[in-house]
XYZ file of C-alpha atoms in Angstrom:
296
model
C 46.463 -198.458 -16.708
C 45.875 -198.908 -20.456
C 49.023 -199.366 -22.497
C 50.144 -196.132 -24.084
C 51.556 -195.865 -27.617
C 55.312 -195.200 -27.821
C 56.018 -191.690 -26.528
C 58.545 -190.824 -29.251
C 56.011 -191.850 -31.883
C 53.343 -189.639 -30.301
C 55.764 -186.710 -30.149
C 56.783 -187.160 -33.791
C 53.175 -187.379 -34.970
C 52.110 -184.290 -32.985
C 54.988 -182.225 -34.387
C 54.320 -183.454 -37.950
C 50.610 -182.692 -37.634
C 51.301 -179.219 -36.279
C 53.850 -178.436 -39.028
C 51.657 -180.135 -41.674
C 54.646 -182.153 -42.820
C 57.654 -184.193 -41.767
C 60.351 -181.631 -42.622
C 59.249 -179.030 -40.076
C 58.799 -181.745 -37.439
C 62.295 -183.082 -38.123
C 63.812 -179.609 -37.665
C 61.924 -179.068 -34.391
C 62.854 -182.465 -32.961
C 66.439 -182.380 -34.304
C 66.085 -185.702 -36.117
C 65.942 -186.691 -39.776
C 62.806 -186.597 -41.882
C 63.086 -190.358 -42.216
C 63.093 -190.780 -38.429
C 59.869 -188.780 -38.155
C 58.300 -190.860 -40.911
C 59.288 -194.105 -39.171
C 57.889 -192.949 -35.823
C 54.586 -191.963 -37.440
C 54.409 -195.323 -39.235
C 55.038 -197.090 -35.918
C 52.185 -195.176 -34.296
C 49.837 -195.969 -37.169
C 50.675 -199.665 -36.823
C 50.087 -199.475 -33.062
C 46.672 -197.850 -33.559
C 45.712 -199.864 -36.609
C 44.607 -196.804 -38.597
C 46.374 -194.299 -40.895
C 46.931 -190.866 -39.421
C 48.215 -189.182 -42.579
C 47.354 -189.437 -46.239
C 50.542 -189.484 -48.301
C 50.373 -187.741 -51.679
C 52.653 -185.970 -54.107
C 52.199 -182.582 -52.446
C 53.066 -183.954 -48.995
C 50.794 -185.295 -46.260
C 47.413 -184.405 -44.792
C 45.646 -185.617 -41.688
C 43.035 -188.314 -41.786
C 39.933 -188.137 -39.586
C 41.771 -190.215 -36.956
C 44.746 -187.873 -37.164
C 42.537 -184.796 -36.705
C 41.025 -186.379 -33.565
C 44.368 -187.301 -32.053
C 46.329 -184.103 -32.772
C 44.584 -181.629 -30.359
C 44.641 -184.201 -27.552
C 48.401 -184.599 -27.895
C 49.083 -180.875 -28.370
C 47.235 -179.978 -25.187
C 48.740 -182.900 -23.252
C 52.317 -182.011 -24.200
C 51.651 -178.344 -23.405
C 50.289 -179.259 -19.966
C 53.287 -181.490 -19.290
C 55.657 -178.676 -20.279
C 53.845 -176.116 -18.124
C 53.789 -178.364 -15.074
C 57.437 -179.336 -15.561
C 58.341 -175.632 -15.658
C 56.356 -175.019 -12.457
C 58.008 -177.942 -10.690
C 61.459 -176.770 -11.743
C 60.617 -173.268 -10.528
C 59.199 -174.542 -7.219
C 62.394 -176.497 -6.611
C 64.112 -173.154 -6.036
C 61.390 -171.827 -3.711
C 62.030 -172.174 0.017
C 58.767 -171.966 1.946
C 59.220 -170.894 5.576
C 56.715 -170.234 8.350
C 57.819 -168.119 11.297
C 55.916 -166.590 14.259
C 55.316 -162.818 14.005
C 57.748 -161.584 16.652
C 60.598 -163.814 15.466
C 59.890 -162.819 11.861
C 59.774 -159.077 12.474
C 62.467 -158.810 15.127
C 64.993 -161.452 14.085
C 64.521 -163.056 10.674
C 63.382 -160.234 8.389
C 66.204 -157.811 9.316
C 68.705 -160.514 8.329
C 66.967 -162.066 5.335
C 68.509 -159.803 2.698
C 71.860 -161.229 3.682
C 70.686 -164.719 2.788
C 69.222 -163.499 -0.512
C 72.513 -161.784 -1.380
C 74.445 -164.965 -0.660
C 71.973 -167.287 -2.418
C 70.135 -165.295 -5.106
C 69.111 -168.538 -6.816
C 66.813 -169.467 -3.889
C 63.505 -167.620 -3.555
C 62.413 -167.396 0.088
C 58.622 -167.483 0.536
C 57.969 -166.365 4.127
C 54.666 -166.806 5.938
C 54.461 -164.893 9.208
C 52.129 -166.924 11.389
C 51.950 -169.338 14.309
C 51.852 -173.069 13.697
C 52.609 -174.817 17.007
C 48.986 -175.365 17.952
C 48.070 -176.813 14.568
C 51.386 -178.646 14.116
C 53.964 -178.019 11.409
C 52.697 -178.646 7.870
C 55.611 -180.304 6.091
C 53.732 -180.410 2.802
C 53.212 -176.659 2.610
C 56.450 -175.510 4.256
C 60.074 -176.589 3.967
C 61.099 -175.087 7.305
C 59.514 -173.480 10.330
C 60.680 -171.521 13.364
C 59.288 -172.832 16.620
C 59.910 -173.506 20.292
C 62.085 -176.490 21.132
C 59.884 -178.248 23.703
C 56.755 -179.332 21.863
C 55.550 -182.682 23.281
C 53.111 -183.351 20.443
C 55.738 -182.955 17.712
C 55.661 -185.780 15.158
C 58.631 -188.193 15.177
C 59.436 -187.451 11.517
C 60.246 -183.806 12.309
C 63.920 -182.807 12.435
C 64.928 -180.007 14.826
C 67.893 -177.625 14.910
C 68.326 -175.414 17.984
C 69.090 -171.732 17.365
C 69.126 -169.579 20.507
C 67.861 -169.661 24.095
C 64.872 -167.716 25.327
C 65.933 -165.432 28.215
C 63.326 -163.139 29.736
C 63.260 -160.204 32.126
C 60.788 -157.346 32.811
C 61.477 -154.205 30.783
C 59.881 -150.780 30.437
C 60.612 -147.378 28.972
C 62.756 -144.910 30.938
C 59.747 -142.599 31.136
C 57.552 -145.318 32.630
C 60.272 -146.181 35.149
C 60.518 -142.532 36.160
C 56.781 -142.256 36.808
C 56.364 -145.758 38.270
C 59.417 -146.415 40.449
C 60.342 -150.097 40.505
C 62.841 -150.190 43.339
C 61.947 -153.762 44.360
C 60.470 -156.663 42.399
C 57.386 -156.420 44.633
C 56.675 -153.021 43.061
C 55.614 -154.907 39.925
C 52.326 -155.573 41.760
C 51.344 -151.941 41.038
C 52.720 -151.901 37.473
C 50.799 -152.356 34.232
C 51.874 -155.736 32.890
C 51.981 -156.147 29.111
C 51.394 -159.680 27.801
C 52.561 -161.011 24.438
C 49.482 -163.288 24.260
C 46.171 -163.543 26.141
C 47.476 -166.738 27.768
C 49.814 -164.702 30.018
C 52.433 -167.449 29.798
C 55.310 -164.963 29.659
C 54.741 -163.501 33.110
C 53.563 -166.814 34.566
C 56.810 -168.512 33.498
C 58.993 -165.707 34.871
C 57.146 -165.712 38.190
C 57.639 -169.469 38.416
C 61.393 -168.773 38.479
C 61.118 -165.623 40.630
C 58.000 -165.969 42.832
C 57.522 -162.283 43.656
C 54.828 -161.744 46.273
C 51.738 -159.809 45.230
C 52.303 -159.866 41.463
C 49.269 -161.186 39.570
C 50.377 -162.599 36.178
C 46.826 -162.234 34.834
C 46.509 -158.474 35.299
C 47.443 -155.955 32.635
C 46.987 -155.680 28.878
C 46.976 -158.445 26.262
C 48.536 -158.224 22.797
C 48.644 -160.500 19.765
C 52.406 -161.053 19.913
C 55.636 -159.919 21.539
C 56.366 -157.287 18.895
C 53.163 -155.388 19.656
C 53.640 -155.717 23.403
C 57.205 -154.438 23.100
C 56.121 -151.447 21.007
C 53.541 -150.615 23.661
C 56.229 -150.787 26.357
C 58.448 -148.393 24.387
C 55.466 -145.989 24.249
C 55.245 -146.127 28.049
C 52.178 -148.343 28.403
C 53.676 -150.649 31.023
C 56.176 -153.428 31.694
C 56.747 -156.121 29.073
C 58.421 -159.479 29.613
C 61.303 -158.768 27.259
C 63.115 -161.448 25.306
C 66.838 -160.673 25.505
C 67.372 -161.650 21.848
C 64.194 -160.371 20.226
C 64.207 -157.096 22.178
C 67.950 -156.473 21.784
C 67.548 -153.364 19.624
C 65.394 -151.548 22.183
C 67.618 -152.613 25.079
C 70.795 -151.507 23.297
C 69.194 -148.222 22.199
C 67.916 -147.542 25.716
C 64.270 -147.215 24.684
C 63.690 -150.141 27.045
C 65.479 -150.672 30.342
C 65.622 -153.601 32.770
C 64.595 -152.618 36.320
C 65.957 -155.937 37.621
C 68.727 -156.990 35.204
C 69.889 -159.808 37.453
C 66.437 -161.472 37.312
C 66.594 -163.205 33.928
C 64.772 -166.510 33.483
C 64.603 -169.122 30.782
C 61.428 -170.639 29.411
C 59.993 -174.096 30.127
C 59.247 -174.237 26.399
C 62.962 -174.121 25.625
C 64.679 -171.972 23.044
C 63.906 -171.059 19.456
C 64.571 -173.766 16.897
C 64.305 -174.475 13.201
C 62.346 -177.530 12.175
C 61.360 -179.407 9.046
C 60.453 -182.806 7.698
C 63.264 -185.312 8.108
C 63.031 -186.408 4.468
C 63.619 -182.793 3.300
C 66.289 -181.964 5.885
C 69.274 -182.476 3.568
C 67.800 -180.921 0.408
C 70.356 -178.373 -0.891
C 68.049 -175.357 -0.481
C 67.166 -176.471 3.070
C 70.768 -177.250 3.956
C 72.108 -173.834 2.914
C 69.372 -172.003 4.842
C 69.995 -174.134 7.922
C 73.722 -173.348 7.765
C 73.052 -169.645 7.251
C 70.518 -169.346 10.075
C 72.854 -171.200 12.466
C 75.572 -168.695 11.586
C 73.177 -165.807 12.281
C 72.076 -167.284 15.608
C 75.684 -167.692 16.722
C 76.576 -164.100 15.835
């Protein structure tokens, strides 16, 4: 890179040019008028041309000075603006979280974090990221499943809570579609949280109920939508014991087979982030808070 003139000299000249004199520049920079004059003289010697004409009434810019002033004014303004943005971004915590976990677990609790740490601005993106991998440049933290074989080695992981699943339906659906035995699920309308049908496939791998086809039923975009449909009486959803806790406690969903609860081969829900950001203060306090929420 080309050698730059002394920064203090550039700053003194720009202030003097803007104030059309050394006194105003000295007041702005909190230095003496003589210090401004010396810095300007140093810059003129570095460039080999005068930047001001000195006369009895004060100073005025030369042609070289008029060329240099707007370049410096805009450059210093851009530096100040970007520095302000960087300082502001340092307090932004960018998080990506899948829809069901966002709506059913994180968002109802997030005001508690904001109350405890009002200086940190949480920027939440509700979306999936497992298939495209976690973007550590765009996000500070992400919620994910624990068992992801393609996860990069520079990703740090913090476990939060287990995934525990069991079929659930509304009391009205149970009354009109008796589920006395697990085999009765073969005649039920299965509700799937994704078109991949992994929820029912995984449960049936633990409890191989004869006659139940994990591919039949209705597909939804995520667990939240499938659960809402189950509450409306559309069928039987594979309920997550944590994410569907409100409906189960309120009785809008019931478990026909409460003893048949399985885990997931994908593991539990975890928090992840880039290892080199893992101990940043804003990341650390959110990690501690979310661990406290998961334990509660």
